[in-house]
PQR file of N, CA, C, O and H, with PARSE charges and radii, in Angstrom:
ATOM      1  N   MET A   1      17.602  25.462 -15.563 -0.4000 1.5000
ATOM      2  CA  MET A   1      17.493  24.019 -15.571 -0.0000 2.0000
ATOM      3  C   MET A   1      17.817  23.483 -16.961  0.5500 1.7000
ATOM      4  O   MET A   1      17.493  24.098 -17.977 -0.5500 1.4000
ATOM      5  N   LYS A   2      18.455  22.334 -16.977 -0.4000 1.5000
ATOM      6  CA  LYS A   2      18.736  21.686 -18.252 -0.0000 2.0000
ATOM      7  C   LYS A   2      17.460  21.034 -18.782  0.5500 1.7000
ATOM      8  O   LYS A   2      16.649  20.516 -18.014 -0.5500 1.4000
ATOM      9  H   LYS A   2      18.718  21.834 -16.152  0.4000 1.0000
ATOM     10  N   LYS A   3      17.300  21.066 -20.070 -0.4000 1.5000
ATOM     11  CA  LYS A   3      16.126  20.453 -20.691 -0.0000 2.0000
ATOM     12  C   LYS A   3      16.389  18.982 -20.975  0.5500 1.7000
ATOM     13  O   LYS A   3      17.531  18.572 -21.185 -0.5500 1.4000
ATOM     14  H   LYS A   3      17.958  21.486 -20.694  0.4000 1.0000
ATOM     15  N   GLU A   4      15.311  18.188 -20.979 -0.4000 1.5000
ATOM     16  CA  GLU A   4      15.326  16.776 -21.354 -0.0000 2.0000
ATOM     17  C   GLU A   4      16.064  15.863 -20.375  0.5500 1.7000
ATOM     18  O   GLU A   4      16.409  14.741 -20.746 -0.5500 1.4000
ATOM     19  H   GLU A   4      14.383  18.521 -20.809  0.4000 1.0000
ATOM     20  N   ILE A   5      16.323  16.304 -19.124 -0.4000 1.5000
ATOM     21  CA  ILE A   5      16.952  15.391 -18.171 -0.0000 2.0000
ATOM     22  C   ILE A   5      16.017  15.038 -17.010  0.5500 1.7000
ATOM     23  O   ILE A   5      16.308  14.127 -16.235 -0.5500 1.4000
ATOM     24  H   ILE A   5      16.043  17.216 -18.822  0.4000 1.0000
ATOM     25  N   HIS A   6      14.917  15.744 -16.892 -0.4000 1.5000
ATOM     26  CA  HIS A   6      13.993  15.504 -15.790 -0.0000 2.0000
ATOM     27  C   HIS A   6      12.878  14.546 -16.218  0.5500 1.7000
ATOM     28  O   HIS A   6      12.411  14.602 -17.356 -0.5500 1.4000
ATOM     29  H   HIS A   6      14.681  16.484 -17.522  0.4000 1.0000
ATOM     30  N   PRO A   7      12.448  13.659 -15.295 -0.5600 1.5000
ATOM     31  CA  PRO A   7      11.342  12.752 -15.651  0.2800 2.0000
ATOM     32  C   PRO A   7      10.034  13.516 -15.810  0.5500 1.7000
ATOM     33  O   PRO A   7       9.876  14.612 -15.270 -0.5500 1.4000
ATOM     34  N   LYS A   8       9.114  12.942 -16.540 -0.4000 1.5000
ATOM     35  CA  LYS A   8       7.799  13.548 -16.740 -0.0000 2.0000
ATOM     36  C   LYS A   8       7.020  13.490 -15.423  0.5500 1.7000
ATOM     37  O   LYS A   8       7.070  12.483 -14.716 -0.5500 1.4000
ATOM     38  H   LYS A   8       9.242  12.052 -16.978  0.4000 1.0000
ATOM     39  N   TYR A   9       6.317  14.545 -15.102 -0.4000 1.5000
ATOM     40  CA  TYR A   9       5.563  14.649 -13.850 -0.0000 2.0000
ATOM     41  C   TYR A   9       4.081  14.507 -14.158  0.5500 1.7000
ATOM     42  O   TYR A   9       3.549  15.225 -15.005 -0.5500 1.4000
ATOM     43  H   TYR A   9       6.276  15.362 -15.676  0.4000 1.0000
ATOM     44  N   TYR A  10       3.404  13.574 -13.469 -0.4000 1.5000
ATOM     45  CA  TYR A  10       1.997  13.259 -13.730 -0.0000 2.0000
ATOM     46  C   TYR A  10       1.114  13.664 -12.554  0.5500 1.7000
ATOM     47  O   TYR A  10       1.591  13.794 -11.426 -0.5500 1.4000
ATOM     48  H   TYR A  10       3.836  12.991 -12.782  0.4000 1.0000
ATOM     49  N   ARG A  11      -0.177  13.861 -12.825 -0.4000 1.5000
ATOM     50  CA  ARG A  11      -1.210  13.863 -11.784 -0.0000 2.0000
ATOM     51  C   ARG A  11      -1.490  12.395 -11.545  0.5500 1.7000
ATOM     52  O   ARG A  11      -2.120  11.741 -12.376 -0.5500 1.4000
ATOM     53  H   ARG A  11      -0.564  13.755 -13.741  0.4000 1.0000
ATOM     54  N   CYS A  12      -1.036  11.875 -10.436 -0.4000 1.5000
ATOM     55  CA  CYS A  12      -1.055  10.446 -10.161 -0.0000 2.0000
ATOM     56  C   CYS A  12      -2.304  10.055  -9.385  0.5500 1.7000
ATOM     57  O   CYS A  12      -2.717  10.769  -8.471 -0.5500 1.4000
ATOM     58  H   CYS A  12      -0.524  12.406  -9.761  0.4000 1.0000
ATOM     59  N   LYS A  13      -2.909   8.925  -9.744 -0.4000 1.5000
ATOM     60  CA  LYS A  13      -4.057   8.378  -9.037 -0.0000 2.0000
ATOM     61  C   LYS A  13      -3.540   7.286  -8.102  0.5500 1.7000
ATOM     62  O   LYS A  13      -2.940   6.313  -8.558 -0.5500 1.4000
ATOM     63  H   LYS A  13      -2.574   8.346 -10.487  0.4000 1.0000
ATOM     64  N   VAL A  14      -3.772   7.443  -6.793 -0.4000 1.5000
ATOM     65  CA  VAL A  14      -3.351   6.470  -5.790 -0.0000 2.0000
ATOM     66  C   VAL A  14      -4.583   5.680  -5.368  0.5500 1.7000
ATOM     67  O   VAL A  14      -5.599   6.268  -4.997 -0.5500 1.4000
ATOM     68  H   VAL A  14      -4.260   8.233  -6.423  0.4000 1.0000
ATOM     69  N   THR A  15      -4.501   4.350  -5.419 -0.4000 1.5000
ATOM     70  CA  THR A  15      -5.618   3.475  -5.074 -0.0000 2.0000
ATOM     71  C   THR A  15      -5.195   2.541  -3.948  0.5500 1.7000
ATOM     72  O   THR A  15      -4.150   1.895  -4.022 -0.5500 1.4000
ATOM     73  H   THR A  15      -3.675   3.872  -5.720  0.4000 1.0000
ATOM     74  N   CYS A  16      -6.028   2.476  -2.894 -0.4000 1.5000
ATOM     75  CA  CYS A  16      -5.790   1.551  -1.784 -0.0000 2.0000
ATOM     76  C   CYS A  16      -6.411   0.209  -2.146  0.5500 1.7000
ATOM     77  O   CYS A  16      -7.590   0.142  -2.493 -0.5500 1.4000
ATOM     78  H   CYS A  16      -6.877   3.000  -2.834  0.4000 1.0000
ATOM     79  N   MET A  17      -5.622  -0.860  -2.066 -0.4000 1.5000
ATOM     80  CA  MET A  17      -6.118  -2.181  -2.435 -0.0000 2.0000
ATOM     81  C   MET A  17      -6.971  -2.798  -1.318  0.5500 1.7000
ATOM     82  O   MET A  17      -7.727  -3.735  -1.577 -0.5500 1.4000
ATOM     83  H   MET A  17      -4.664  -0.806  -1.784  0.4000 1.0000
ATOM     84  N   THR A  18      -6.865  -2.294  -0.090 -0.4000 1.5000
ATOM     85  CA  THR A  18      -7.633  -2.840   1.019 -0.0000 2.0000
ATOM     86  C   THR A  18      -9.055  -2.300   1.052  0.5500 1.7000
ATOM     87  O   THR A  18     -10.015  -3.069   1.109 -0.5500 1.4000
ATOM     88  H   THR A  18      -6.251  -1.533   0.120  0.4000 1.0000
ATOM     89  N   CYS A  19      -9.193  -0.957   1.014 -0.4000 1.5000
ATOM     90  CA  CYS A  19     -10.526  -0.369   1.167 -0.0000 2.0000
ATOM     91  C   CYS A  19     -11.066   0.266  -0.122  0.5500 1.7000
ATOM     92  O   CYS A  19     -12.243   0.623  -0.182 -0.5500 1.4000
ATOM     93  H   CYS A  19      -8.413  -0.333   0.968  0.4000 1.0000
ATOM     94  N   GLY A  20     -10.228   0.412  -1.146 -0.4000 1.5000
ATOM     95  CA  GLY A  20     -10.689   0.962  -2.415 -0.0000 2.0000
ATOM     96  C   GLY A  20     -10.687   2.480  -2.503  0.5500 1.7000
ATOM     97  O   GLY A  20     -11.148   3.037  -3.499 -0.5500 1.4000
ATOM     98  H   GLY A  20      -9.272   0.122  -1.097  0.4000 1.0000
ATOM     99  N   THR A  21     -10.181   3.156  -1.486 -0.4000 1.5000
ATOM    100  CA  THR A  21     -10.119   4.620  -1.494 -0.0000 2.0000
ATOM    101  C   THR A  21      -9.150   5.091  -2.573  0.5500 1.7000
ATOM    102  O   THR A  21      -8.098   4.483  -2.774 -0.5500 1.4000
ATOM    103  H   THR A  21      -9.807   2.703  -0.677  0.4000 1.0000
ATOM    104  N   THR A  22      -9.502   6.173  -3.268 -0.4000 1.5000
ATOM    105  CA  THR A  22      -8.610   6.757  -4.266 -0.0000 2.0000
ATOM    106  C   THR A  22      -8.426   8.236  -3.983  0.5500 1.7000
ATOM    107  O   THR A  22      -9.325   8.900  -3.467 -0.5500 1.4000
ATOM    108  H   THR A  22     -10.356   6.666  -3.105  0.4000 1.0000
ATOM    109  N   PHE A  23      -7.248   8.742  -4.327 -0.4000 1.5000
ATOM    110  CA  PHE A  23      -6.980  10.173  -4.251 -0.0000 2.0000
ATOM    111  C   PHE A  23      -5.903  10.511  -5.264  0.5500 1.7000
ATOM    112  O   PHE A  23      -5.234   9.619  -5.786 -0.5500 1.4000
ATOM    113  H   PHE A  23      -6.518   8.202  -4.746  0.4000 1.0000
ATOM    114  N   GLU A  24      -5.733  11.786  -5.542 -0.4000 1.5000
ATOM    115  CA  GLU A  24      -4.760  12.227  -6.532 -0.0000 2.0000
ATOM    116  C   GLU A  24      -3.619  12.961  -5.869  0.5500 1.7000
ATOM    117  O   GLU A  24      -3.800  13.670  -4.879 -0.5500 1.4000
ATOM    118  H   GLU A  24      -6.276  12.511  -5.118  0.4000 1.0000
ATOM    119  N   THR A  25      -2.434  12.777  -6.437 -0.4000 1.5000
ATOM    120  CA  THR A  25      -1.236  13.469  -5.990 -0.0000 2.0000
ATOM    121  C   THR A  25      -0.319  13.642  -7.192  0.5500 1.7000
ATOM    122  O   THR A  25      -0.699  13.280  -8.306 -0.5500 1.4000
ATOM    123  H   THR A  25      -2.287  12.201  -7.242  0.4000 1.0000
ATOM    124  N   GLY A  26       0.836  14.167  -7.003 -0.4000 1.5000
ATOM    125  CA  GLY A  26       1.800  14.313  -8.081 -0.0000 2.0000
ATOM    126  C   GLY A  26       2.907  13.280  -7.952  0.5500 1.7000
ATOM    127  O   GLY A  26       3.368  12.993  -6.848 -0.5500 1.4000
ATOM    128  H   GLY A  26       1.145  14.461  -6.098  0.4000 1.0000
ATOM    129  N   SER A  27       3.339  12.716  -9.092 -0.4000 1.5000
ATOM    130  CA  SER A  27       4.389  11.701  -9.071 -0.0000 2.0000
ATOM    131  C   SER A  27       4.982  11.557 -10.465  0.5500 1.7000
ATOM    132  O   SER A  27       4.480  12.126 -11.434 -0.5500 1.4000
ATOM    133  H   SER A  27       2.964  12.949  -9.990  0.4000 1.0000
ATOM    134  N   THR A  28       6.059  10.786 -10.545 -0.4000 1.5000
ATOM    135  CA  THR A  28       6.664  10.509 -11.849 -0.0000 2.0000
ATOM    136  C   THR A  28       6.078   9.259 -12.494  0.5500 1.7000
ATOM    137  O   THR A  28       6.490   8.875 -13.589 -0.5500 1.4000
ATOM    138  H   THR A  28       6.467  10.323  -9.758  0.4000 1.0000
ATOM    139  N   VAL A  29       5.119   8.619 -11.822 -0.4000 1.5000
ATOM    140  CA  VAL A  29       4.386   7.486 -12.403 -0.0000 2.0000
ATOM    141  C   VAL A  29       2.906   7.848 -12.451  0.5500 1.7000
ATOM    142  O   VAL A  29       2.432   8.557 -11.564 -0.5500 1.4000
ATOM    143  H   VAL A  29       4.784   8.931 -10.932  0.4000 1.0000
ATOM    144  N   PRO A  30       2.156   7.387 -13.455 -0.5600 1.5000
ATOM    145  CA  PRO A  30       0.759   7.798 -13.597  0.2800 2.0000
ATOM    146  C   PRO A  30      -0.206   7.150 -12.605  0.5500 1.7000
ATOM    147  O   PRO A  30      -1.272   7.708 -12.346 -0.5500 1.4000
ATOM    148  N   GLU A  31       0.138   5.980 -12.040 -0.4000 1.5000
ATOM    149  CA  GLU A  31      -0.783   5.296 -11.133 -0.0000 2.0000
ATOM    150  C   GLU A  31       0.015   4.545 -10.075  0.5500 1.7000
ATOM    151  O   GLU A  31       1.030   3.919 -10.379 -0.5500 1.4000
ATOM    152  H   GLU A  31       1.004   5.527 -12.250  0.4000 1.0000
ATOM    153  N   ILE A  32      -0.459   4.613  -8.811 -0.4000 1.5000
ATOM    154  CA  ILE A  32       0.166   3.902  -7.702 -0.0000 2.0000
ATOM    155  C   ILE A  32      -0.915   3.096  -6.995  0.5500 1.7000
ATOM    156  O   ILE A  32      -2.012   3.597  -6.746 -0.5500 1.4000
ATOM    157  H   ILE A  32      -1.284   5.121  -8.565  0.4000 1.0000
ATOM    158  N   LYS A  33      -0.598   1.843  -6.674 -0.4000 1.5000
ATOM    159  CA  LYS A  33      -1.504   0.994  -5.899 -0.0000 2.0000
ATOM    160  C   LYS A  33      -0.808   0.678  -4.583  0.5500 1.7000
ATOM    161  O   LYS A  33       0.302   0.146  -4.570 -0.5500 1.4000
ATOM    162  H   LYS A  33       0.293   1.437  -6.876  0.4000 1.0000
ATOM    163  N   VAL A  34      -1.477   1.015  -3.461 -0.4000 1.5000
ATOM    164  CA  VAL A  34      -0.912   0.774  -2.141 -0.0000 2.0000
ATOM    165  C   VAL A  34      -1.726  -0.298  -1.433  0.5500 1.7000
ATOM    166  O   VAL A  34      -2.915  -0.468  -1.703 -0.5500 1.4000
ATOM    167  H   VAL A  34      -2.378   1.447  -3.471  0.4000 1.0000
ATOM    168  N   ASP A  35      -1.078  -1.018  -0.528 -0.4000 1.5000
ATOM    169  CA  ASP A  35      -1.746  -2.095   0.199 -0.0000 2.0000
ATOM    170  C   ASP A  35      -2.686  -1.536   1.255  0.5500 1.7000
ATOM    171  O   ASP A  35      -3.814  -2.014   1.382 -0.5500 1.4000
ATOM    172  H   ASP A  35      -0.112  -0.880  -0.309  0.4000 1.0000
ATOM    173  N   THR A  36      -2.251  -0.537   2.014 -0.4000 1.5000
ATOM    174  CA  THR A  36      -3.045   0.037   3.098 -0.0000 2.0000
ATOM    175  C   THR A  36      -2.857   1.552   3.092  0.5500 1.7000
ATOM    176  O   THR A  36      -1.740   2.044   2.929 -0.5500 1.4000
ATOM    177  H   THR A  36      -1.335  -0.150   1.911  0.4000 1.0000
ATOM    178  N   CYS A  37      -3.952   2.284   3.269 -0.4000 1.5000
ATOM    179  CA  CYS A  37      -3.886   3.747   3.299 -0.0000 2.0000
ATOM    180  C   CYS A  37      -4.245   4.251   4.696  0.5500 1.7000
ATOM    181  O   CYS A  37      -4.515   3.452   5.592 -0.5500 1.4000
ATOM    182  H   CYS A  37      -4.859   1.884   3.401  0.4000 1.0000
ATOM    183  N   SER A  38      -4.247   5.559   4.883 -0.4000 1.5000
ATOM    184  CA  SER A  38      -4.554   6.144   6.194 -0.0000 2.0000
ATOM    185  C   SER A  38      -6.025   5.997   6.576  0.5500 1.7000
ATOM    186  O   SER A  38      -6.365   6.140   7.750 -0.5500 1.4000
ATOM    187  H   SER A  38      -4.028   6.208   4.154  0.4000 1.0000
ATOM    188  N   LYS A  39      -6.898   5.717   5.621 -0.4000 1.5000
ATOM    189  CA  LYS A  39      -8.322   5.532   5.933 -0.0000 2.0000
ATOM    190  C   LYS A  39      -8.600   4.159   6.553  0.5500 1.7000
ATOM    191  O   LYS A  39      -9.582   3.999   7.278 -0.5500 1.4000
ATOM    192  H   LYS A  39      -6.621   5.601   4.667  0.4000 1.0000
ATOM    193  N   CYS A  40      -7.742   3.167   6.273 -0.4000 1.5000
ATOM    194  CA  CYS A  40      -8.005   1.817   6.777 -0.0000 2.0000
ATOM    195  C   CYS A  40      -6.878   1.258   7.647  0.5500 1.7000
ATOM    196  O   CYS A  40      -7.015   0.151   8.168 -0.5500 1.4000
ATOM    197  H   CYS A  40      -6.945   3.298   5.684  0.4000 1.0000
ATOM    198  N   HIS A  41      -5.766   1.986   7.823 -0.4000 1.5000
ATOM    199  CA  HIS A  41      -4.672   1.495   8.654 -0.0000 2.0000
ATOM    200  C   HIS A  41      -5.034   1.633  10.126  0.5500 1.7000
ATOM    201  O   HIS A  41      -5.577   2.659  10.536 -0.5500 1.4000
ATOM    202  H   HIS A  41      -5.655   2.885   7.400  0.4000 1.0000
ATOM    203  N   SER A  42      -4.739   0.609  10.927 -0.4000 1.5000
ATOM    204  CA  SER A  42      -5.150   0.592  12.331 -0.0000 2.0000
ATOM    205  C   SER A  42      -4.489   1.701  13.158  0.5500 1.7000
ATOM    206  O   SER A  42      -5.062   2.129  14.160 -0.5500 1.4000
ATOM    207  H   SER A  42      -4.298  -0.225  10.594  0.4000 1.0000
ATOM    208  N   PHE A  43      -3.313   2.172  12.774 -0.4000 1.5000
ATOM    209  CA  PHE A  43      -2.664   3.268  13.498 -0.0000 2.0000
ATOM    210  C   PHE A  43      -3.500   4.545  13.418  0.5500 1.7000
ATOM    211  O   PHE A  43      -3.618   5.266  14.409 -0.5500 1.4000
ATOM    212  H   PHE A  43      -2.847   1.825  11.960  0.4000 1.0000
ATOM    213  N   TYR A  44      -4.073   4.830  12.265 -0.4000 1.5000
ATOM    214  CA  TYR A  44      -4.854   6.050  12.068 -0.0000 2.0000
ATOM    215  C   TYR A  44      -6.304   5.907  12.513  0.5500 1.7000
ATOM    216  O   TYR A  44      -6.900   6.876  12.982 -0.5500 1.4000
ATOM    217  H   TYR A  44      -3.976   4.244  11.460  0.4000 1.0000
ATOM    218  N   THR A  45      -6.878   4.722  12.376 -0.4000 1.5000
ATOM    219  CA  THR A  45      -8.289   4.542  12.718 -0.0000 2.0000
ATOM    220  C   THR A  45      -8.499   4.204  14.184  0.5500 1.7000
ATOM    221  O   THR A  45      -9.585   4.440  14.715 -0.5500 1.4000
ATOM    222  H   THR A  45      -6.393   3.934  11.995  0.4000 1.0000
ATOM    223  N   GLY A  46      -7.484   3.653  14.858 -0.4000 1.5000
ATOM    224  CA  GLY A  46      -7.618   3.263  16.252 -0.0000 2.0000
ATOM    225  C   GLY A  46      -8.312   1.927  16.436  0.5500 1.7000
ATOM    226  O   GLY A  46      -8.585   1.522  17.566 -0.5500 1.4000
ATOM    227  H   GLY A  46      -6.603   3.461  14.426  0.4000 1.0000
ATOM    228  N   LYS A  47      -8.600   1.238  15.346 -0.4000 1.5000
ATOM    229  CA  LYS A  47      -9.256  -0.070  15.402 -0.0000 2.0000
ATOM    230  C   LYS A  47      -8.265  -1.135  14.947  0.5500 1.7000
ATOM    231  O   LYS A  47      -7.545  -0.943  13.967 -0.5500 1.4000
ATOM    232  H   LYS A  47      -8.378   1.567  14.428  0.4000 1.0000
ATOM    233  N   LEU A  48      -8.231  -2.246  15.657 -0.4000 1.5000
ATOM    234  CA  LEU A  48      -7.336  -3.331  15.308 -0.0000 2.0000
ATOM    235  C   LEU A  48      -8.019  -4.254  14.317  0.5500 1.7000
ATOM    236  O   LEU A  48      -9.137  -4.710  14.556 -0.5500 1.4000
ATOM    237  H   LEU A  48      -8.815  -2.402  16.453  0.4000 1.0000
ATOM    238  N   ASN A  49      -7.356  -4.529  13.215 -0.4000 1.5000
ATOM    239  CA  ASN A  49      -7.884  -5.409  12.189 -0.0000 2.0000
ATOM    240  C   ASN A  49      -7.259  -6.786  12.376  0.5500 1.7000
ATOM    241  O   ASN A  49      -6.111  -7.004  11.990 -0.5500 1.4000
ATOM    242  H   ASN A  49      -6.447  -4.159  13.022  0.4000 1.0000
ATOM    243  N   LEU A  50      -7.997  -7.707  12.957 -0.4000 1.5000
ATOM    244  CA  LEU A  50      -7.469  -9.033  13.235 -0.0000 2.0000
ATOM    245  C   LEU A  50      -7.568  -9.984  12.057  0.5500 1.7000
ATOM    246  O   LEU A  50      -6.940 -11.043  12.076 -0.5500 1.4000
ATOM    247  H   LEU A  50      -8.930  -7.531  13.271  0.4000 1.0000
ATOM    248  N   SER A  51      -8.322  -9.649  11.051 -0.4000 1.5000
ATOM    249  CA  SER A  51      -8.512 -10.573   9.931 -0.0000 2.0000
ATOM    250  C   SER A  51      -7.204 -10.840   9.204  0.5500 1.7000
ATOM    251  O   SER A  51      -6.951 -11.979   8.812 -0.5500 1.4000
ATOM    252  H   SER A  51      -8.833  -8.789  11.035  0.4000 1.0000
ATOM    253  N   ALA A  52      -6.374  -9.840   9.012 -0.4000 1.5000
ATOM    254  CA  ALA A  52      -5.098 -10.038   8.326 -0.0000 2.0000
ATOM    255  C   ALA A  52      -4.128 -10.803   9.214  0.5500 1.7000
ATOM    256  O   ALA A  52      -3.402 -11.670   8.728 -0.5500 1.4000
ATOM    257  H   ALA A  52      -6.580  -8.914   9.330  0.4000 1.0000
ATOM    258  N   ASP A  53      -4.105 -10.498  10.509 -0.4000 1.5000
ATOM    259  CA  ASP A  53      -3.194 -11.173  11.426 -0.0000 2.0000
ATOM    260  C   ASP A  53      -3.570 -12.628  11.624  0.5500 1.7000
ATOM    261  O   ASP A  53      -2.690 -13.482  11.735 -0.5500 1.4000
ATOM    262  H   ASP A  53      -4.695  -9.794  10.904  0.4000 1.0000
ATOM    263  N   THR A  54      -4.837 -12.921  11.670 -0.4000 1.5000
ATOM    264  CA  THR A  54      -5.287 -14.287  11.878 -0.0000 2.0000
ATOM    265  C   THR A  54      -4.787 -15.190  10.756  0.5500 1.7000
ATOM    266  O   THR A  54      -4.351 -16.311  11.020 -0.5500 1.4000
ATOM    267  H   THR A  54      -5.551 -12.227  11.580  0.4000 1.0000
ATOM    268  N   GLY A  55      -4.841 -14.735   9.540 -0.4000 1.5000
ATOM    269  CA  GLY A  55      -4.363 -15.529   8.416 -0.0000 2.0000
ATOM    270  C   GLY A  55      -2.872 -15.787   8.499  0.5500 1.7000
ATOM    271  O   GLY A  55      -2.423 -16.885   8.169 -0.5500 1.4000
ATOM    272  H   GLY A  55      -5.195 -13.824   9.326  0.4000 1.0000
ATOM    273  N   ARG A  56      -2.092 -14.807   8.930 -0.4000 1.5000
ATOM    274  CA  ARG A  56      -0.655 -14.973   9.046 -0.0000 2.0000
ATOM    275  C   ARG A  56      -0.301 -15.948  10.157  0.5500 1.7000
ATOM    276  O   ARG A  56       0.591 -16.780   9.997 -0.5500 1.4000
ATOM    277  H   ARG A  56      -2.457 -13.916   9.198  0.4000 1.0000
ATOM    278  N   VAL A  57      -0.996 -15.848  11.277 -0.4000 1.5000
ATOM    279  CA  VAL A  57      -0.731 -16.748  12.402 -0.0000 2.0000
ATOM    280  C   VAL A  57      -1.072 -18.184  12.016  0.5500 1.7000
ATOM    281  O   VAL A  57      -0.301 -19.100  12.305 -0.5500 1.4000
ATOM    282  H   VAL A  57      -1.721 -15.172  11.407  0.4000 1.0000
ATOM    283  N   ALA A  58      -2.203 -18.389  11.373 -0.4000 1.5000
ATOM    284  CA  ALA A  58      -2.603 -19.725  10.953 -0.0000 2.0000
ATOM    285  C   ALA A  58      -1.599 -20.298   9.952  0.5500 1.7000
ATOM    286  O   ALA A  58      -1.278 -21.485  10.007 -0.5500 1.4000
ATOM    287  H   ALA A  58      -2.829 -17.646  11.137  0.4000 1.0000
ATOM    288  N   LYS A  59      -1.111 -19.471   9.052 -0.4000 1.5000
ATOM    289  CA  LYS A  59      -0.127 -19.919   8.069 -0.0000 2.0000
ATOM    290  C   LYS A  59       1.178 -20.329   8.764  0.5500 1.7000
ATOM    291  O   LYS A  59       1.779 -21.343   8.407 -0.5500 1.4000
ATOM    292  H   LYS A  59      -1.372 -18.507   9.008  0.4000 1.0000
ATOM    293  N   PHE A  60       1.615 -19.542   9.756 -0.4000 1.5000
ATOM    294  CA  PHE A  60       2.828 -19.863  10.506 -0.0000 2.0000
ATOM    295  C   PHE A  60       2.669 -21.172  11.269  0.5500 1.7000
ATOM    296  O   PHE A  60       3.567 -22.014  11.253 -0.5500 1.4000
ATOM    297  H   PHE A  60       1.127 -18.719  10.046  0.4000 1.0000
ATOM    298  N   ARG A  61       1.534 -21.345  11.934 -0.4000 1.5000
ATOM    299  CA  ARG A  61       1.299 -22.576  12.700 -0.0000 2.0000
ATOM    300  C   ARG A  61       1.266 -23.804  11.792  0.5500 1.7000
ATOM    301  O   ARG A  61       1.739 -24.878  12.164 -0.5500 1.4000
ATOM    302  H   ARG A  61       0.805 -20.661  11.946  0.4000 1.0000
ATOM    303  N   LYS A  62       0.705 -23.632  10.608 -0.4000 1.5000
ATOM    304  CA  LYS A  62       0.661 -24.737   9.652 -0.0000 2.0000
ATOM    305  C   LYS A  62       2.074 -25.133   9.217  0.5500 1.7000
ATOM    306  O   LYS A  62       2.391 -26.318   9.120 -0.5500 1.4000
ATOM    307  H   LYS A  62       0.321 -22.759  10.306  0.4000 1.0000
ATOM    308  N   LYS A  63       2.920 -24.131   8.957 -0.4000 1.5000
ATOM    309  CA  LYS A  63       4.315 -24.406   8.582 -0.0000 2.0000
ATOM    310  C   LYS A  63       5.058 -25.065   9.733  0.5500 1.7000
ATOM    311  O   LYS A  63       5.823 -26.004   9.515 -0.5500 1.4000
ATOM    312  H   LYS A  63       2.663 -23.168   9.036  0.4000 1.0000
ATOM    313  N   ALA A  64       4.848 -24.591  10.948 -0.4000 1.5000
ATOM    314  CA  ALA A  64       5.517 -25.155  12.123 -0.0000 2.0000
ATOM    315  C   ALA A  64       5.091 -26.594  12.359  0.5500 1.7000
ATOM    316  O   ALA A  64       5.908 -27.419  12.770 -0.5500 1.4000
ATOM    317  H   ALA A  64       4.226 -23.828  11.125  0.4000 1.0000
ATOM    318  N   ALA A  65       3.840 -26.907  12.109 -0.4000 1.5000
ATOM    319  CA  ALA A  65       3.346 -28.264  12.287 -0.0000 2.0000
ATOM    320  C   ALA A  65       3.951 -29.216  11.257  0.5500 1.7000
ATOM    321  O   ALA A  65       4.184 -30.385  11.561 -0.5500 1.4000
ATOM    322  H   ALA A  65       3.177 -26.237  11.776  0.4000 1.0000
ATOM    323  N   LEU A  66       4.205 -28.729  10.047 -0.4000 1.5000
ATOM    324  CA  LEU A  66       4.799 -29.570   9.008 -0.0000 2.0000
ATOM    325  C   LEU A  66       6.247 -29.906   9.305  0.5500 1.7000
ATOM    326  O   LEU A  66       6.722 -30.977   8.928 -0.5500 1.4000
ATOM    327  H   LEU A  66       4.016 -27.779   9.800  0.4000 1.0000
ATOM    328  N   LYS A  67       6.960 -29.003   9.978 -0.4000 1.5000
ATOM    329  CA  LYS A  67       8.364 -29.226  10.291 -0.0000 2.0000
ATOM    330  C   LYS A  67       8.559 -30.266  11.371  0.5500 1.7000
ATOM    331  O   LYS A  67       9.625 -30.878  11.445 -0.5500 1.4000
ATOM    332  H   LYS A  67       6.573 -28.133  10.285  0.4000 1.0000
ATOM    333  N   LYS A  68       7.552 -30.487  12.218 -0.4000 1.5000
ATOM    334  CA  LYS A  68       7.679 -31.453  13.315 -0.0000 2.0000
ATOM    335  C   LYS A  68       7.572 -32.847  12.859  0.5500 1.7000
ATOM    336  O   LYS A  68       7.659 -33.770  13.669 -0.5500 1.4000
ATOM    337  H   LYS A  68       6.686 -29.991  12.157  0.4000 1.0000
TER
END
């Protein structure tokens, strides 16, 4: 392998912004922040989270009402 051409490899801390779960992995960046992880995503948990969808629907309806 050639020297000085590869990026530095870190023990990376991954933090979920939704539930606050953290875990470590390897990456070329020292810290990663994700919106949703496997501990809180509805596909993995089997539970539907309506709180996020409700806000999006209300925002869309508000925009649609302003256009009329």
